Amino acid sequence: MFLKNLTLLILILGSPYIFSQDKSYDSIKEGLKQPENVTILYLIDQNLNTLPQEVLLFKNLKEIILDENINLNLEQVFSILAQFQHLKSLSLTDCNLNDLSSSIQLLSGLEELDLSGNNITYFPEPIKTLKNLKTLDFFSTKMSELQFSNNDLANLEYINLCYNNFETFPTDLGNLKSLKTIRIWANNLSVIPNNISKLKYVEEINLELNNISFFPKEFSQLESLQTLSLQGNKLDENSISILYDIKRLEKLNLGGNRINHLSSKIKQLTKLKYLNLSKNPITNIPMELKELEHLEQLGLGGLSNMNWENTFSILSEVKSLKRIGMFSMKKNKMPKGFKKLQQVDIFWLTFNSFNKEEQKRITKLTPNATITFN
């Protein structure tokens, strides 16, 4: 039995797969010293026009980063990259691209593509031929519209459209049946079309820093949605009423809007774990908040007019609550009732005016919690 176990241990430790890890290089010259070890290659801002033939010696290449090479011959680059059997990830950020060569279809095994920081105004049609693509980044391009059919990008799970020029939410994203995450913050979005209901498989949408003030009733039909971030829009208590019907929501960020109060319907979000209400003109929270049995984290920063004593009383009954952020309270002294929050493990109390003595007093009120003041 001992010899059997020893033999098994030697086989495990001797396996090339157990301790293997991807190795990255930032020059072709360095990589050529051990070409079989090169799996990630960084060739950023190297004034490249073409890829030299020597890179073909990197047989195990999985990822290549060609960012900030503004004069690339994409036809030649893609013809070289097509010869790598294991290539999964390509980054071409800040390469001064206006469009994409049709020869990218040669990279049929590609799973990740980053085209951020380019001058792309329309979605490049050749990308739609990449059937294995899972992640797609268009951060800070100049795109304002896109169209997809039901057969496009069948495996795409994540798309980043932040810092673009969209004014209307591109509901054709709903034709991408595997899409789970949409990041489209910091655009000019103000219109959410009625056919937003097409996005029935999407689990996360980030719409921060837009101009949204209204949701159609169809928005409540996003039956798979679990994470929704709406920070920095123009929403009030009426325009968010439709959100209380999205039953699977676990994370909801409403910070930096124009919300005066929450409805008692907040209790309908029974799966909610994270809620941010910071930087709104809220003065009270509803009693029904205590019915959120899974709520773990709550953001209450920048609420200078909040009725804190009442708020602490309600929150003391949310037994699942473990983390609370209360920055910029504009108080010199912690309001009454804070001591009731003994179930909370972490308080973020940054950007407040509590002096050292008050900080000590606050710490004694909840001795088992970790409190950050600075």
GROMACS .gro file of N, CA and C in nm, residues 46-151:
model
  318
   46GLN      N    1   0.471   4.925  -2.948
   46GLN     CA    2   0.602   4.890  -3.004
   46GLN      C    3   0.615   4.931  -3.150
   47ASN      N    4   0.528   5.022  -3.192
   47ASN     CA    5   0.536   5.077  -3.328
   47ASN      C    6   0.534   4.967  -3.435
   48LEU      N    7   0.452   4.866  -3.412
   48LEU     CA    8   0.445   4.753  -3.505
   48LEU      C    9   0.356   4.785  -3.625
   49ASN      N   10   0.399   4.742  -3.742
   49ASN     CA   11   0.315   4.743  -3.861
   49ASN      C   12   0.266   4.602  -3.891
   50THR      N   13   0.355   4.506  -3.869
   50THR     CA   14   0.325   4.365  -3.893
   50THR      C   15   0.379   4.281  -3.778
   51LEU      N   16   0.336   4.156  -3.773
   51LEU     CA   17   0.393   4.062  -3.677
   51LEU      C   18   0.504   3.983  -3.745
   52PRO      N   19   0.622   3.980  -3.685
   52PRO     CA   20   0.732   3.904  -3.746
   52PRO      C   21   0.706   3.754  -3.744
   53GLN      N   22   0.761   3.683  -3.838
   53GLN     CA   23   0.739   3.539  -3.851
   53GLN      C   24   0.787   3.462  -3.728
   54GLU      N   25   0.882   3.520  -3.653
   54GLU     CA   26   0.936   3.450  -3.537
   54GLU      C   27   0.830   3.416  -3.433
   55VAL      N   28   0.721   3.493  -3.428
   55VAL     CA   29   0.621   3.465  -3.326
   55VAL      C   30   0.556   3.329  -3.347
   56LEU      N   31   0.567   3.275  -3.467
   56LEU     CA   32   0.508   3.144  -3.494
   56LEU      C   33   0.576   3.032  -3.416
   57LEU      N   34   0.690   3.064  -3.357
   57LEU     CA   35   0.759   2.966  -3.272
   57LEU      C   36   0.690   2.951  -3.137
   58PHE      N   37   0.600   3.046  -3.105
   58PHE     CA   38   0.529   3.039  -2.977
   58PHE      C   39   0.405   2.952  -2.992
   59LYS      N   40   0.426   2.824  -3.004
   59LYS     CA   41   0.319   2.729  -3.038
   59LYS      C   42   0.207   2.725  -2.935
   60ASN      N   43   0.237   2.762  -2.811
   60ASN     CA   44   0.138   2.753  -2.703
   60ASN      C   45   0.072   2.887  -2.671
   61LEU      N   46   0.086   2.984  -2.759
   61LEU     CA   47   0.031   3.117  -2.735
   61LEU      C   48  -0.122   3.113  -2.721
   62LYS      N   49  -0.170   3.170  -2.609
   62LYS     CA   50  -0.314   3.176  -2.582
   62LYS      C   51  -0.369   3.318  -2.590
   63GLU      N   52  -0.282   3.416  -2.560
   63GLU     CA   53  -0.329   3.554  -2.551
   63GLU      C   54  -0.223   3.649  -2.604
   64ILE      N   55  -0.266   3.746  -2.686
   64ILE     CA   56  -0.172   3.845  -2.736
   64ILE      C   57  -0.234   3.984  -2.721
   65ILE      N   58  -0.152   4.078  -2.671
   65ILE     CA   59  -0.197   4.215  -2.646
   65ILE      C   60  -0.117   4.307  -2.738
   66LEU      N   61  -0.184   4.369  -2.833
   66LEU     CA   62  -0.120   4.454  -2.934
   66LEU      C   63  -0.163   4.600  -2.918
   67ASP      N   64  -0.198   4.640  -2.799
   67ASP     CA   65  -0.249   4.775  -2.772
   67ASP      C   66  -0.151   4.884  -2.815
   68GLU      N   67  -0.207   4.997  -2.859
   68GLU     CA   68  -0.132   5.119  -2.888
   68GLU      C   69  -0.033   5.106  -3.003
   69ASN      N   70  -0.056   5.011  -3.092
   69ASN     CA   71   0.018   5.004  -3.217
   69ASN      C   72  -0.074   5.059  -3.326
   70ILE      N   73  -0.055   5.184  -3.362
   70ILE     CA   74  -0.157   5.255  -3.441
   70ILE      C   75  -0.145   5.235  -3.592
   71ASN      N   76  -0.045   5.159  -3.637
   71ASN     CA   77  -0.027   5.141  -3.782
   71ASN      C   78  -0.029   4.993  -3.821
   72LEU      N   79  -0.102   4.913  -3.749
   72LEU     CA   80  -0.104   4.770  -3.775
   72LEU      C   81  -0.169   4.736  -3.910
   73ASN      N   82  -0.106   4.644  -3.980
   73ASN     CA   83  -0.164   4.585  -4.100
   73ASN      C   84  -0.247   4.465  -4.053
   74LEU      N   85  -0.376   4.486  -4.036
   74LEU     CA   86  -0.459   4.381  -3.975
   74LEU      C   87  -0.468   4.256  -4.061
   75GLU      N   88  -0.464   4.271  -4.192
   75GLU     CA   89  -0.467   4.154  -4.280
   75GLU      C   90  -0.350   4.062  -4.248
   76GLN      N   91  -0.231   4.121  -4.238
   76GLN     CA   92  -0.112   4.040  -4.208
   76GLN      C   93  -0.117   3.985  -4.066
   77VAL      N   94  -0.157   4.070  -3.970
   77VAL     CA   95  -0.163   4.026  -3.830
   77VAL      C   96  -0.257   3.908  -3.813
   78PHE      N   97  -0.376   3.918  -3.872
   78PHE     CA   98  -0.474   3.810  -3.855
   78PHE      C   99  -0.428   3.682  -3.926
   79SER      N  100  -0.358   3.696  -4.039
   79SER     CA  101  -0.310   3.576  -4.110
   79SER      C  102  -0.205   3.502  -4.028
   80ILE      N  103  -0.124   3.578  -3.953
   80ILE     CA  104  -0.026   3.515  -3.863
   80ILE      C  105  -0.096   3.451  -3.745
   81LEU      N  106  -0.185   3.526  -3.682
   81LEU     CA  107  -0.252   3.476  -3.561
   81LEU      C  108  -0.339   3.354  -3.590
   82ALA      N  109  -0.386   3.342  -3.711
   82ALA     CA  110  -0.471   3.228  -3.749
   82ALA      C  111  -0.397   3.095  -3.739
   83GLN      N  112  -0.265   3.102  -3.731
   83GLN     CA  113  -0.186   2.979  -3.728
   83GLN      C  114  -0.164   2.926  -3.586
   84PHE      N  115  -0.215   2.999  -3.487
   84PHE     CA  116  -0.203   2.955  -3.348
   84PHE      C  117  -0.326   2.875  -3.308
   85GLN      N  118  -0.308   2.749  -3.279
   85GLN     CA  119  -0.420   2.660  -3.247
   85GLN      C  120  -0.484   2.692  -3.112
   86HIS      N  121  -0.407   2.751  -3.020
   86HIS     CA  122  -0.457   2.771  -2.884
   86HIS      C  123  -0.495   2.916  -2.854
   87LEU      N  124  -0.489   3.004  -2.951
   87LEU     CA  125  -0.516   3.146  -2.927
   87LEU      C  126  -0.662   3.168  -2.889
   88LYS      N  127  -0.683   3.229  -2.772
   88LYS     CA  128  -0.819   3.254  -2.721
   88LYS      C  129  -0.849   3.403  -2.700
   89SER      N  130  -0.745   3.485  -2.682
   89SER     CA  131  -0.768   3.623  -2.644
   89SER      C  132  -0.682   3.720  -2.726
   90LEU      N  133  -0.746   3.827  -2.777
   90LEU     CA  134  -0.677   3.929  -2.857
   90LEU      C  135  -0.719   4.067  -2.810
   91SER      N  136  -0.621   4.154  -2.783
   91SER     CA  137  -0.649   4.291  -2.745
   91SER      C  138  -0.587   4.387  -2.846
   92LEU      N  139  -0.671   4.478  -2.897
   92LEU     CA  140  -0.630   4.578  -2.994
   92LEU      C  141  -0.676   4.716  -2.948
   93THR      N  142  -0.661   4.746  -2.822
   93THR     CA  143  -0.710   4.874  -2.771
   93THR      C  144  -0.618   4.988  -2.814
   94ASP      N  145  -0.679   5.105  -2.838
   94ASP     CA  146  -0.606   5.226  -2.874
   94ASP      C  147  -0.514   5.205  -2.994
   95CYS      N  148  -0.565   5.139  -3.096
   95CYS     CA  149  -0.488   5.113  -3.217
   95CYS      C  150  -0.533   5.199  -3.335
   96ASN      N  151  -0.612   5.303  -3.307
   96ASN     CA  152  -0.657   5.396  -3.410
   96ASN      C  153  -0.736   5.325  -3.521
   97LEU      N  154  -0.820   5.231  -3.482
   97LEU     CA  155  -0.898   5.154  -3.578
   97LEU      C  156  -1.033   5.221  -3.604
   98ASN      N  157  -1.071   5.227  -3.730
   98ASN     CA  158  -1.204   5.276  -3.768
   98ASN      C  159  -1.299   5.161  -3.799
   99ASP      N  160  -1.241   5.049  -3.837
   99ASP     CA  161  -1.318   4.930  -3.872
   99ASP      C  162  -1.229   4.810  -3.848
  100LEU      N  163  -1.278   4.693  -3.886
  100LEU     CA  164  -1.204   4.570  -3.863
  100LEU      C  165  -1.201   4.489  -3.992
  101SER      N  166  -1.085   4.438  -4.025
  101SER     CA  167  -1.070   4.357  -4.146
  101SER      C  168  -1.154   4.231  -4.140
  102SER      N  169  -1.209   4.193  -4.255
  102SER     CA  170  -1.291   4.071  -4.260
  102SER      C  171  -1.208   3.946  -4.231
  103SER      N  172  -1.076   3.959  -4.241
  103SER     CA  173  -0.991   3.843  -4.216
  103SER      C  174  -0.988   3.801  -4.070
  104ILE      N  175  -1.052   3.878  -3.982
  104ILE     CA  176  -1.060   3.835  -3.842
  104ILE      C  177  -1.138   3.705  -3.830
  105GLN      N  178  -1.217   3.674  -3.931
  105GLN     CA  179  -1.291   3.548  -3.928
  105GLN      C  180  -1.198   3.427  -3.928
  106LEU      N  181  -1.071   3.448  -3.963
  106LEU     CA  182  -0.972   3.340  -3.957
  106LEU      C  183  -0.946   3.295  -3.813
  107LEU      N  184  -0.975   3.384  -3.717
  107LEU     CA  185  -0.950   3.354  -3.576
  107LEU      C  186  -1.073   3.289  -3.514
  108SER      N  187  -1.110   3.176  -3.567
  108SER     CA  188  -1.238   3.113  -3.530
  108SER      C  189  -1.243   3.065  -3.386
  109GLY      N  190  -1.127   3.043  -3.324
  109GLY     CA  191  -1.126   2.994  -3.185
  109GLY      C  192  -1.124   3.104  -3.082
  110LEU      N  193  -1.126   3.229  -3.126
  110LEU     CA  194  -1.115   3.343  -3.033
  110LEU      C  195  -1.233   3.348  -2.937
  111GLU      N  196  -1.203   3.368  -2.808
  111GLU     CA  197  -1.308   3.378  -2.705
  111GLU      C  198  -1.317   3.517  -2.643
  112GLU      N  199  -1.208   3.594  -2.649
  112GLU     CA  200  -1.205   3.728  -2.591
  112GLU      C  201  -1.147   3.827  -2.693
  113LEU      N  202  -1.217   3.939  -2.711
  113LEU     CA  203  -1.172   4.041  -2.804
  113LEU      C  204  -1.193   4.179  -2.742
  114ASP      N  205  -1.085   4.259  -2.736
  114ASP     CA  206  -1.092   4.393  -2.678
  114ASP      C  207  -1.053   4.495  -2.783
  115LEU      N  208  -1.151   4.580  -2.818
  115LEU     CA  209  -1.131   4.686  -2.918
  115LEU      C  210  -1.151   4.824  -2.857
  116SER      N  211  -1.132   4.836  -2.729
  116SER     CA  212  -1.156   4.961  -2.658
  116SER      C  213  -1.064   5.073  -2.708
  117GLY      N  214  -1.114   5.197  -2.697
  117GLY     CA  215  -1.032   5.313  -2.727
  117GLY      C  216  -1.005   5.335  -2.874
  118ASN      N  217  -1.085   5.278  -2.961
  118ASN     CA  218  -1.069   5.300  -3.104
  118ASN      C  219  -1.177   5.396  -3.157
  119ASN      N  220  -1.181   5.417  -3.287
  119ASN     CA  221  -1.274   5.513  -3.348
  119ASN      C  222  -1.387   5.443  -3.421
  120ILE      N  223  -1.437   5.337  -3.361
  120ILE     CA  224  -1.539   5.253  -3.425
  120ILE      C  225  -1.678   5.311  -3.398
  121THR      N  226  -1.747   5.348  -3.503
  121THR     CA  227  -1.880   5.409  -3.488
  121THR      C  228  -1.993   5.309  -3.509
  122TYR      N  229  -1.966   5.201  -3.583
  122TYR     CA  230  -2.066   5.096  -3.606
  122TYR      C  231  -2.007   4.961  -3.568
  123PHE      N  232  -2.094   4.872  -3.527
  123PHE     CA  233  -2.046   4.738  -3.488
  123PHE      C  234  -1.986   4.669  -3.611
  124PRO      N  235  -1.861   4.626  -3.603
  124PRO     CA  236  -1.795   4.562  -3.718
  124PRO      C  237  -1.860   4.427  -3.752
  125GLU      N  238  -1.915   4.417  -3.869
  125GLU     CA  239  -1.985   4.295  -3.911
  125GLU      C  240  -1.898   4.169  -3.905
  126PRO      N  241  -1.768   4.176  -3.941
  126PRO     CA  242  -1.687   4.053  -3.938
  126PRO      C  243  -1.682   3.984  -3.802
  127ILE      N  244  -1.701   4.060  -3.695
  127ILE     CA  245  -1.697   4.000  -3.561
  127ILE      C  246  -1.806   3.895  -3.545
  128LYS      N  247  -1.915   3.913  -3.615
  128LYS     CA  248  -2.029   3.821  -3.602
  128LYS      C  249  -1.997   3.680  -3.649
  129THR      N  250  -1.884   3.663  -3.720
  129THR     CA  251  -1.844   3.529  -3.765
  129THR      C  252  -1.771   3.451  -3.655
  130LEU      N  253  -1.737   3.517  -3.545
  130LEU     CA  254  -1.660   3.452  -3.437
  130LEU      C  255  -1.754   3.380  -3.342
  131LYS      N  256  -1.788   3.261  -3.377
  131LYS     CA  257  -1.892   3.184  -3.307
  131LYS      C  258  -1.853   3.144  -3.165
  132ASN      N  259  -1.723   3.143  -3.133
  132ASN     CA  260  -1.680   3.103  -3.000
  132ASN      C  261  -1.657   3.220  -2.906
  133LEU      N  262  -1.680   3.341  -2.953
  133LEU     CA  263  -1.654   3.460  -2.874
  133LEU      C  264  -1.743   3.465  -2.749
  134LYS      N  265  -1.680   3.489  -2.633
  134LYS     CA  266  -1.754   3.496  -2.507
  134LYS      C  267  -1.752   3.637  -2.446
  135THR      N  268  -1.643   3.711  -2.469
  135THR     CA  269  -1.625   3.842  -2.409
  135THR      C  270  -1.587   3.943  -2.516
  136LEU      N  271  -1.655   4.059  -2.514
  136LEU     CA  272  -1.633   4.160  -2.617
  136LEU      C  273  -1.631   4.299  -2.552
  137ASP      N  274  -1.522   4.373  -2.573
  137ASP     CA  275  -1.506   4.506  -2.513
  137ASP      C  276  -1.498   4.615  -2.619
  138PHE      N  277  -1.590   4.713  -2.606
  138PHE     CA  278  -1.587   4.834  -2.688
  138PHE      C  279  -1.585   4.957  -2.597
  139PHE      N  280  -1.509   4.953  -2.490
  139PHE     CA  281  -1.502   5.063  -2.396
  139PHE      C  282  -1.443   5.186  -2.466
  140SER      N  283  -1.516   5.300  -2.458
  140SER     CA  284  -1.467   5.427  -2.511
  140SER      C  285  -1.432   5.420  -2.659
  141THR      N  286  -1.527   5.375  -2.739
  141THR     CA  287  -1.517   5.392  -2.883
  141THR      C  288  -1.617   5.503  -2.918
  142LYS      N  289  -1.672   5.503  -3.036
  142LYS     CA  290  -1.767   5.608  -3.074
  142LYS      C  291  -1.896   5.548  -3.127
  143MET      N  292  -1.927   5.430  -3.079
  143MET     CA  293  -2.044   5.357  -3.129
  143MET      C  294  -2.174   5.417  -3.076
  144SER      N  295  -2.275   5.420  -3.162
  144SER     CA  296  -2.405   5.474  -3.122
  144SER      C  297  -2.520   5.381  -3.156
  145GLU      N  298  -2.493   5.275  -3.231
  145GLU     CA  299  -2.598   5.180  -3.264
  145GLU      C  300  -2.537   5.046  -3.302
  146LEU      N  301  -2.618   4.943  -3.293
  146LEU     CA  302  -2.576   4.808  -3.335
  146LEU      C  303  -2.700   4.726  -3.367
  147GLN      N  304  -2.680   4.623  -3.449
  147GLN     CA  305  -2.790   4.533  -3.484
  147GLN      C  306  -2.741   4.389  -3.478
  148PHE      N  307  -2.824   4.303  -3.425
  148PHE     CA  308  -2.794   4.161  -3.421
  148PHE      C  309  -2.917   4.081  -3.463
  149SER      N  310  -2.891   3.966  -3.524
  149SER     CA  311  -2.998   3.871  -3.552
  149SER      C  312  -2.988   3.757  -3.452
  150ASN      N  313  -3.084   3.666  -3.457
  150ASN     CA  314  -3.089   3.557  -3.359
  150ASN      C  315  -2.974   3.459  -3.371
  151ASN      N  316  -2.906   3.458  -3.485
  151ASN     CA  317  -2.797   3.362  -3.505
  151ASN      C  318  -2.659   3.420  -3.477
   0.00000   0.00000   0.00000
